[in-house]
Each structure stands twice: as C-alpha cells, then as structure tokens.
C-alpha cells in the first residue's frame, strides 16, 4: 500500500498570506498540533507547530515569522505507507505533507487515516485468531511457520516480529483466517515452538483453560 492510498481529504494546510490567528483557529478546528504551511504557488514551506505560534501576535502574517523556521518534513506520494508511519512517528506530527517527485504539494496523511489503512493492510478487519510465539533470533523461519500453518488448511493474514530488548529472542505475532486453531497450536508445539499467548480463538471455557495452560508452560521454560 502506497502513501497516495492514504491521502486525507480534509483541508489542513494554510498559506503564508494568512495570519497566525488563522493558523491557530485551523488547528483548533481539527484538534491538531501541526499543520502544513504553503506559499502562494501551493509549494510546501514546512510544517507549523502550535507550540511556536501560541505566544506570537495572532494578527501577524505567517510570512512575517522570520525567526521561526517551519520544519521541512514530508513523504513522497509513491513511498510505502509504512515509511509515512515511520516519519509521522519520528517527528511526532499529527499530519505529514505529501509531495510528488517534482516536489509539488499533493496533500497530507494524518494519524487517523494511517491507522485505518495499516489496519486494512494487515488484514486486521478480517476475523481470525492471533498466535504469539517466543523464539531465539536464529530460530525464525517464515517458510517453516507458513508451511505448518498452511498444512492445517489455514491462511496467514499477517505476520510480524518484534525483537525483545536485552535478550536474544523475538516475539512473533501471527494472525490467521480462522478462530479454530487447536490443530495449529498443536502442530507448533510438536515442532518445539513456544506459544506465549493466543487471542480470538473462540473464547469458550475450554479455550480459556488452554490459554492458561500455555501461559503456565511458557513461564516454566
């Protein structure tokens, strides 16, 4: 999924011939801390922060703010959506401008739209169980995990990893397209995979007991 798939249709931008008060009112309207600043040719000049505007004269034009340099942060429209997530998180922005390769302003991505699109990309809108594994860094084989799961006539919706701090272990999260995962968890355990937790697996008393036993087995390792 690309950045252009997540463009927001809200008009968050403001131009340099508008006032600081206009910028603050726009931020208030959309509950934002940051908005893109454009010139009269709709070229990006940077991202304005509410923190730097609140103590300024609200009647002053944005073009008069010589002492304040807006942060020139953006993503290109054909970058991957995860690049946009990385940038918007790194800068701590509410919205992030989007440019074409010739640096023309195309619009913006915002946190809310990014979360919705990434949720879609990860298949998280589909019903299915989530299995969390704990394994050594060198023990991970996506191919082997996929093989075991697909042998049970199950499709993987998404798989992600997270390196556990101060250890040589990974946490592997797998979402599958079914809530009936008893055969899958049995296959994983037979192949010496440590199951840390399972979610959305039916939630009946037997499932709860099974999850409890898995957790106890994991903690005893």
PDB file of C-alpha atoms in Angstrom:
ATOM      1  CA  UNK A   1       0.000   0.000   0.000  1.00  0.00           C
ATOM      2  CA  UNK A   2       1.382   3.399  -1.024  1.00  0.00           C
ATOM      3  CA  UNK A   3       1.158   6.849   0.545  1.00  0.00           C
ATOM      4  CA  UNK A   4      -1.244   8.050  -2.173  1.00  0.00           C
ATOM      5  CA  UNK A   5      -3.701   5.385  -0.954  1.00  0.00           C
ATOM      6  CA  UNK A   6      -3.851   7.136   2.432  1.00  0.00           C
ATOM      7  CA  UNK A   7      -4.202  10.787   1.389  1.00  0.00           C
ATOM      8  CA  UNK A   8      -6.559  12.734   3.652  1.00  0.00           C
ATOM      9  CA  UNK A   9      -9.319  14.821   2.090  1.00  0.00           C
ATOM     10  CA  UNK A  10      -9.505  17.327   4.952  1.00  0.00           C
ATOM     11  CA  UNK A  11      -8.079  20.789   4.182  1.00  0.00           C
ATOM     12  CA  UNK A  12      -5.413  21.113   6.861  1.00  0.00           C
ATOM     13  CA  UNK A  13      -2.997  23.466   5.047  1.00  0.00           C
ATOM     14  CA  UNK A  14      -2.569  27.203   5.478  1.00  0.00           C
ATOM     15  CA  UNK A  15      -0.753  29.766   3.309  1.00  0.00           C
ATOM     16  CA  UNK A  16       1.843  32.392   4.179  1.00  0.00           C
ATOM     17  CA  UNK A  17      -0.525  35.306   3.439  1.00  0.00           C
ATOM     18  CA  UNK A  18      -2.804  34.195   6.301  1.00  0.00           C
ATOM     19  CA  UNK A  19      -2.356  35.147   9.941  1.00  0.00           C
ATOM     20  CA  UNK A  20      -1.086  33.329  12.995  1.00  0.00           C
ATOM     21  CA  UNK A  21      -4.624  33.563  14.365  1.00  0.00           C
ATOM     22  CA  UNK A  22      -5.923  31.811  11.226  1.00  0.00           C
ATOM     23  CA  UNK A  23      -3.399  29.018  11.773  1.00  0.00           C
ATOM     24  CA  UNK A  24      -4.347  28.599  15.428  1.00  0.00           C
ATOM     25  CA  UNK A  25      -8.068  28.537  14.595  1.00  0.00           C
ATOM     26  CA  UNK A  26      -7.444  25.858  11.954  1.00  0.00           C
ATOM     27  CA  UNK A  27      -5.508  23.801  14.483  1.00  0.00           C
ATOM     28  CA  UNK A  28      -8.338  24.232  16.985  1.00  0.00           C
ATOM     29  CA  UNK A  29     -10.958  23.216  14.417  1.00  0.00           C
ATOM     30  CA  UNK A  30      -9.247  19.923  13.623  1.00  0.00           C
ATOM     31  CA  UNK A  31      -7.694  19.356  17.097  1.00  0.00           C
ATOM     32  CA  UNK A  32      -4.184  19.441  15.625  1.00  0.00           C
ATOM     33  CA  UNK A  33      -0.779  20.477  16.942  1.00  0.00           C
ATOM     34  CA  UNK A  34       0.802  20.760  13.476  1.00  0.00           C
ATOM     35  CA  UNK A  35      -0.329  21.939  10.017  1.00  0.00           C
ATOM     36  CA  UNK A  36       1.445  22.294   6.633  1.00  0.00           C
ATOM     37  CA  UNK A  37       2.455  25.794   5.502  1.00  0.00           C
ATOM     38  CA  UNK A  38       2.249  26.617   1.760  1.00  0.00           C
ATOM     39  CA  UNK A  39       3.288  29.625  -0.320  1.00  0.00           C
ATOM     40  CA  UNK A  40       1.049  31.369  -2.868  1.00  0.00           C
ATOM     41  CA  UNK A  41       2.053  28.780  -5.502  1.00  0.00           C
ATOM     42  CA  UNK A  42       0.974  25.914  -3.240  1.00  0.00           C
ATOM     43  CA  UNK A  43       4.581  24.869  -2.648  1.00  0.00           C
ATOM     44  CA  UNK A  44       5.371  23.386   0.747  1.00  0.00           C
ATOM     45  CA  UNK A  45       7.297  25.711   3.065  1.00  0.00           C
ATOM     46  CA  UNK A  46       7.274  23.413   6.073  1.00  0.00           C
ATOM     47  CA  UNK A  47       5.137  22.244   8.977  1.00  0.00           C
ATOM     48  CA  UNK A  48       3.936  24.742  11.590  1.00  0.00           C
ATOM     49  CA  UNK A  49       3.836  23.781  15.258  1.00  0.00           C
ATOM     50  CA  UNK A  50       1.226  25.182  17.629  1.00  0.00           C
ATOM     51  CA  UNK A  51       3.903  25.358  20.322  1.00  0.00           C
ATOM     52  CA  UNK A  52       5.748  28.078  18.380  1.00  0.00           C
ATOM     53  CA  UNK A  53       2.638  30.094  17.484  1.00  0.00           C
ATOM     54  CA  UNK A  54       0.727  30.484  20.742  1.00  0.00           C
ATOM     55  CA  UNK A  55       2.919  33.304  22.086  1.00  0.00           C
ATOM     56  CA  UNK A  56       3.019  35.278  18.810  1.00  0.00           C
ATOM     57  CA  UNK A  57       0.749  38.162  17.774  1.00  0.00           C
ATOM     58  CA  UNK A  58      -2.353  36.477  16.262  1.00  0.00           C
ATOM     59  CA  UNK A  59      -2.757  39.338  13.760  1.00  0.00           C
ATOM     60  CA  UNK A  60       0.736  38.902  12.282  1.00  0.00           C
ATOM     61  CA  UNK A  61       1.058  37.275   8.875  1.00  0.00           C
ATOM     62  CA  UNK A  62       2.732  33.896   8.763  1.00  0.00           C
ATOM     63  CA  UNK A  63       5.146  35.318   6.195  1.00  0.00           C
ATOM     64  CA  UNK A  64       6.475  37.689   8.875  1.00  0.00           C
ATOM     65  CA  UNK A  65       7.736  34.909  11.125  1.00  0.00           C
ATOM     66  CA  UNK A  66      11.379  35.288  10.163  1.00  0.00           C
ATOM     67  CA  UNK A  67      12.665  33.950  13.478  1.00  0.00           C
ATOM     68  CA  UNK A  68      10.717  30.704  13.222  1.00  0.00           C
ATOM     69  CA  UNK A  69      11.707  28.168  10.585  1.00  0.00           C
ATOM     70  CA  UNK A  70       8.953  25.602   9.909  1.00  0.00           C
ATOM     71  CA  UNK A  71      10.192  22.015   9.839  1.00  0.00           C
ATOM     72  CA  UNK A  72      10.522  20.843   6.226  1.00  0.00           C
ATOM     73  CA  UNK A  73       9.227  17.301   6.666  1.00  0.00           C
ATOM     74  CA  UNK A  74       7.288  15.295   4.076  1.00  0.00           C
ATOM     75  CA  UNK A  75       6.893  11.945   2.324  1.00  0.00           C
ATOM     76  CA  UNK A  76       6.642  11.256  -1.399  1.00  0.00           C
ATOM     77  CA  UNK A  77       3.331  10.034  -2.777  1.00  0.00           C
ATOM     78  CA  UNK A  78       4.776   6.752  -4.081  1.00  0.00           C
ATOM     79  CA  UNK A  79       6.570   5.780  -0.878  1.00  0.00           C
ATOM     80  CA  UNK A  80       5.216   2.873   1.130  1.00  0.00           C
ATOM     81  CA  UNK A  81       2.642   3.659   3.786  1.00  0.00           C
ATOM     82  CA  UNK A  82       4.993   2.272   6.463  1.00  0.00           C
ATOM     83  CA  UNK A  83       7.508   4.991   5.518  1.00  0.00           C
ATOM     84  CA  UNK A  84       4.811   7.559   6.290  1.00  0.00           C
ATOM     85  CA  UNK A  85       4.107   5.898   9.641  1.00  0.00           C
ATOM     86  CA  UNK A  86       7.817   5.931  10.481  1.00  0.00           C
ATOM     87  CA  UNK A  87       8.156   9.632   9.595  1.00  0.00           C
ATOM     88  CA  UNK A  88       4.998  10.856  11.322  1.00  0.00           C
ATOM     89  CA  UNK A  89       6.043   8.951  14.458  1.00  0.00           C
ATOM     90  CA  UNK A  90       9.645  10.202  14.359  1.00  0.00           C
ATOM     91  CA  UNK A  91       8.563  13.843  14.019  1.00  0.00           C
ATOM     92  CA  UNK A  92       5.617  13.500  16.408  1.00  0.00           C
ATOM     93  CA  UNK A  93       3.298  15.221  13.918  1.00  0.00           C
ATOM     94  CA  UNK A  94      -0.489  14.992  13.611  1.00  0.00           C
ATOM     95  CA  UNK A  95      -0.281  15.358   9.824  1.00  0.00           C
ATOM     96  CA  UNK A  96       2.522  14.903   7.308  1.00  0.00           C
ATOM     97  CA  UNK A  97       2.664  16.655   3.907  1.00  0.00           C
ATOM     98  CA  UNK A  98       2.819  14.527   0.760  1.00  0.00           C
ATOM     99  CA  UNK A  99       4.786  15.652  -2.308  1.00  0.00           C
ATOM    100  CA  UNK A 100       5.238  14.381  -5.852  1.00  0.00           C
ATOM    101  CA  UNK A 101       8.745  13.601  -7.149  1.00  0.00           C
ATOM    102  CA  UNK A 102       8.944  17.089  -8.657  1.00  0.00           C
ATOM    103  CA  UNK A 103       8.164  18.438  -5.162  1.00  0.00           C
ATOM    104  CA  UNK A 104       4.619  19.599  -5.896  1.00  0.00           C
ATOM    105  CA  UNK A 105       2.293  19.501  -2.904  1.00  0.00           C
ATOM    106  CA  UNK A 106      -0.257  16.665  -3.211  1.00  0.00           C
ATOM    107  CA  UNK A 107      -1.977  16.679   0.172  1.00  0.00           C
ATOM    108  CA  UNK A 108      -1.350  15.082   3.543  1.00  0.00           C
ATOM    109  CA  UNK A 109      -1.572  11.918   5.543  1.00  0.00           C
ATOM    110  CA  UNK A 110      -2.854  12.080   9.106  1.00  0.00           C
ATOM    111  CA  UNK A 111      -2.523   9.674  12.014  1.00  0.00           C
ATOM    112  CA  UNK A 112      -6.156   8.567  11.925  1.00  0.00           C
ATOM    113  CA  UNK A 113      -6.095   7.686   8.220  1.00  0.00           C
ATOM    114  CA  UNK A 114      -2.729   5.934   8.560  1.00  0.00           C
ATOM    115  CA  UNK A 115      -4.015   3.735  11.386  1.00  0.00           C
ATOM    116  CA  UNK A 116      -7.126   2.817   9.376  1.00  0.00           C
ATOM    117  CA  UNK A 117      -5.153   1.991   6.216  1.00  0.00           C
ATOM    118  CA  UNK A 118      -2.477  -0.015   8.022  1.00  0.00           C
ATOM    119  CA  UNK A 119      -5.203  -1.919   9.866  1.00  0.00           C
ATOM    120  CA  UNK A 120      -6.614  -2.722   6.427  1.00  0.00           C
ATOM    121  CA  UNK A 121      -3.205  -3.675   5.026  1.00  0.00           C
ATOM    122  CA  UNK A 122      -2.558  -6.078   7.901  1.00  0.00           C
ATOM    123  CA  UNK A 123      -5.842  -7.887   7.325  1.00  0.00           C
ATOM    124  CA  UNK A 124      -6.951  -6.865  10.790  1.00  0.00           C
ATOM    125  CA  UNK A 125     -10.521  -6.272   9.631  1.00  0.00           C
ATOM    126  CA  UNK A 126     -10.927  -9.986   8.967  1.00  0.00           C
ATOM    127  CA  UNK A 127     -11.973 -12.363  11.722  1.00  0.00           C
ATOM    128  CA  UNK A 128      -9.214 -14.625  12.934  1.00  0.00           C
ATOM    129  CA  UNK A 129      -7.119 -15.808  15.837  1.00  0.00           C
ATOM    130  CA  UNK A 130      -3.782 -14.309  16.852  1.00  0.00           C
ATOM    131  CA  UNK A 131      -0.886 -16.507  17.942  1.00  0.00           C
ATOM    132  CA  UNK A 132       2.144 -15.034  19.712  1.00  0.00           C
ATOM    133  CA  UNK A 133       5.383 -17.033  19.730  1.00  0.00           C
ATOM    134  CA  UNK A 134       8.652 -16.530  21.586  1.00  0.00           C
ATOM    135  CA  UNK A 135      11.791 -17.799  19.855  1.00  0.00           C
ATOM    136  CA  UNK A 136      15.503 -17.239  19.505  1.00  0.00           C
ATOM    137  CA  UNK A 137      16.726 -14.744  16.929  1.00  0.00           C
ATOM    138  CA  UNK A 138      18.316 -17.506  14.866  1.00  0.00           C
ATOM    139  CA  UNK A 139      15.327 -19.838  15.080  1.00  0.00           C
ATOM    140  CA  UNK A 140      12.927 -17.817  12.950  1.00  0.00           C
ATOM    141  CA  UNK A 141      11.893 -19.342   9.637  1.00  0.00           C
ATOM    142  CA  UNK A 142       8.901 -17.706   7.971  1.00  0.00           C
ATOM    143  CA  UNK A 143       8.784 -20.539   5.448  1.00  0.00           C
ATOM    144  CA  UNK A 144       8.598 -23.227   8.134  1.00  0.00           C
ATOM    145  CA  UNK A 145       5.908 -21.398  10.111  1.00  0.00           C
ATOM    146  CA  UNK A 146       3.858 -20.826   6.960  1.00  0.00           C
ATOM    147  CA  UNK A 147       4.241 -24.489   5.993  1.00  0.00           C
ATOM    148  CA  UNK A 148       2.973 -25.740   9.371  1.00  0.00           C
ATOM    149  CA  UNK A 149       0.001 -23.375   9.363  1.00  0.00           C
ATOM    150  CA  UNK A 150      -0.966 -23.974   5.741  1.00  0.00           C
ATOM    151  CA  UNK A 151      -0.886 -27.742   6.326  1.00  0.00           C
ATOM    152  CA  UNK A 152      -3.907 -27.142   8.585  1.00  0.00           C
ATOM    153  CA  UNK A 153      -5.804 -25.572   5.662  1.00  0.00           C
ATOM    154  CA  UNK A 154      -5.353 -22.107   7.168  1.00  0.00           C
ATOM    155  CA  UNK A 155      -4.217 -18.844   5.600  1.00  0.00           C
ATOM    156  CA  UNK A 156      -1.882 -16.367   7.295  1.00  0.00           C
ATOM    157  CA  UNK A 157      -3.354 -12.850   7.213  1.00  0.00           C
ATOM    158  CA  UNK A 158      -0.240 -11.176   8.596  1.00  0.00           C
ATOM    159  CA  UNK A 159       2.949 -11.980  10.451  1.00  0.00           C
ATOM    160  CA  UNK A 160       5.197  -9.554  12.321  1.00  0.00           C
ATOM    161  CA  UNK A 161       8.233  -9.701  14.572  1.00  0.00           C
ATOM    162  CA  UNK A 162       9.489  -7.658  17.498  1.00  0.00           C
ATOM    163  CA  UNK A 163      12.953  -8.010  18.969  1.00  0.00           C
ATOM    164  CA  UNK A 164      12.744  -8.286  22.751  1.00  0.00           C
ATOM    165  CA  UNK A 165      15.038  -5.804  24.484  1.00  0.00           C
ATOM    166  CA  UNK A 166      18.094  -7.115  26.322  1.00  0.00           C
ATOM    167  CA  UNK A 167      17.513 -10.660  25.054  1.00  0.00           C
ATOM    168  CA  UNK A 168      18.384 -12.717  22.004  1.00  0.00           C
ATOM    169  CA  UNK A 169      14.710 -13.513  21.469  1.00  0.00           C
ATOM    170  CA  UNK A 170      11.960 -12.451  19.097  1.00  0.00           C
ATOM    171  CA  UNK A 171       8.244 -12.126  19.664  1.00  0.00           C
ATOM    172  CA  UNK A 172       6.454 -13.339  16.536  1.00  0.00           C
ATOM    173  CA  UNK A 173       2.793 -12.406  16.083  1.00  0.00           C
ATOM    174  CA  UNK A 174       0.726 -14.336  13.547  1.00  0.00           C
ATOM    175  CA  UNK A 175      -2.870 -13.657  12.576  1.00  0.00           C
ATOM    176  CA  UNK A 176      -4.746 -16.405  10.724  1.00  0.00           C
ATOM    177  CA  UNK A 177      -8.093 -16.508   8.958  1.00  0.00           C
ATOM    178  CA  UNK A 178      -9.817 -18.811  11.429  1.00  0.00           C
ATOM    179  CA  UNK A 179     -10.637 -18.911  15.125  1.00  0.00           C
ATOM    180  CA  UNK A 180     -10.317 -22.703  15.213  1.00  0.00           C
ATOM    181  CA  UNK A 181      -6.618 -23.055  15.916  1.00  0.00           C
ATOM    182  CA  UNK A 182      -6.309 -26.128  18.154  1.00  0.00           C
ATOM    183  CA  UNK A 183      -4.682 -28.127  15.344  1.00  0.00           C
ATOM    184  CA  UNK A 184      -2.335 -25.232  14.535  1.00  0.00           C
ATOM    185  CA  UNK A 185      -1.171 -24.744  18.123  1.00  0.00           C
ATOM    186  CA  UNK A 186      -0.663 -28.498  18.485  1.00  0.00           C
ATOM    187  CA  UNK A 187       1.447 -28.558  15.316  1.00  0.00           C
ATOM    188  CA  UNK A 188       3.530 -25.626  16.524  1.00  0.00           C
ATOM    189  CA  UNK A 189       4.124 -27.239  19.917  1.00  0.00           C
ATOM    190  CA  UNK A 190       5.086 -30.554  18.293  1.00  0.00           C
ATOM    191  CA  UNK A 191       7.740 -28.614  16.395  1.00  0.00           C
ATOM    192  CA  UNK A 192       9.076 -27.052  19.611  1.00  0.00           C
ATOM    193  CA  UNK A 193       7.672 -23.566  19.101  1.00  0.00           C
ATOM    194  CA  UNK A 194       6.988 -21.751  22.382  1.00  0.00           C
ATOM    195  CA  UNK A 195       3.478 -20.270  22.360  1.00  0.00           C
ATOM    196  CA  UNK A 196       3.390 -17.155  24.502  1.00  0.00           C
ATOM    197  CA  UNK A 197      -0.311 -16.318  24.038  1.00  0.00           C
ATOM    198  CA  UNK A 198      -3.321 -16.781  21.779  1.00  0.00           C
ATOM    199  CA  UNK A 199      -6.255 -14.431  21.192  1.00  0.00           C
ATOM    200  CA  UNK A 200      -9.673 -14.563  19.474  1.00  0.00           C
ATOM    201  CA  UNK A 201      -9.647 -18.334  19.461  1.00  0.00           C
ATOM    202  CA  UNK A 202     -13.295 -18.915  20.346  1.00  0.00           C
ATOM    203  CA  UNK A 203     -13.209 -17.587  23.911  1.00  0.00           C
ATOM    204  CA  UNK A 204     -15.117 -20.536  25.371  1.00  0.00           C
ATOM    205  CA  UNK A 205     -14.157 -22.046  28.756  1.00  0.00           C
ATOM    206  CA  UNK A 206     -12.029 -24.732  27.104  1.00  0.00           C
ATOM    207  CA  UNK A 207     -10.119 -22.074  25.172  1.00  0.00           C
ATOM    208  CA  UNK A 208      -9.536 -20.031  28.329  1.00  0.00           C
ATOM    209  CA  UNK A 209      -8.216 -23.122  30.134  1.00  0.00           C
ATOM    210  CA  UNK A 210      -5.989 -23.891  27.136  1.00  0.00           C
ATOM    211  CA  UNK A 211      -4.582 -20.340  27.088  1.00  0.00           C
ATOM    212  CA  UNK A 212      -3.894 -20.526  30.823  1.00  0.00           C
ATOM    213  CA  UNK A 213      -2.031 -23.819  30.411  1.00  0.00           C
ATOM    214  CA  UNK A 214       0.008 -22.379  27.524  1.00  0.00           C
ATOM    215  CA  UNK A 215       0.973 -19.377  29.632  1.00  0.00           C
ATOM    216  CA  UNK A 216       1.994 -21.583  32.560  1.00  0.00           C
ATOM    217  CA  UNK A 217       4.070 -23.792  30.258  1.00  0.00           C
ATOM    218  CA  UNK A 218       5.718 -20.698  28.784  1.00  0.00           C
ATOM    219  CA  UNK A 219       6.557 -19.247  32.212  1.00  0.00           C
ATOM    220  CA  UNK A 220       8.085 -22.535  33.343  1.00  0.00           C
ATOM    221  CA  UNK A 221      10.585 -22.539  30.445  1.00  0.00           C
TER     222      UNK A 221
END
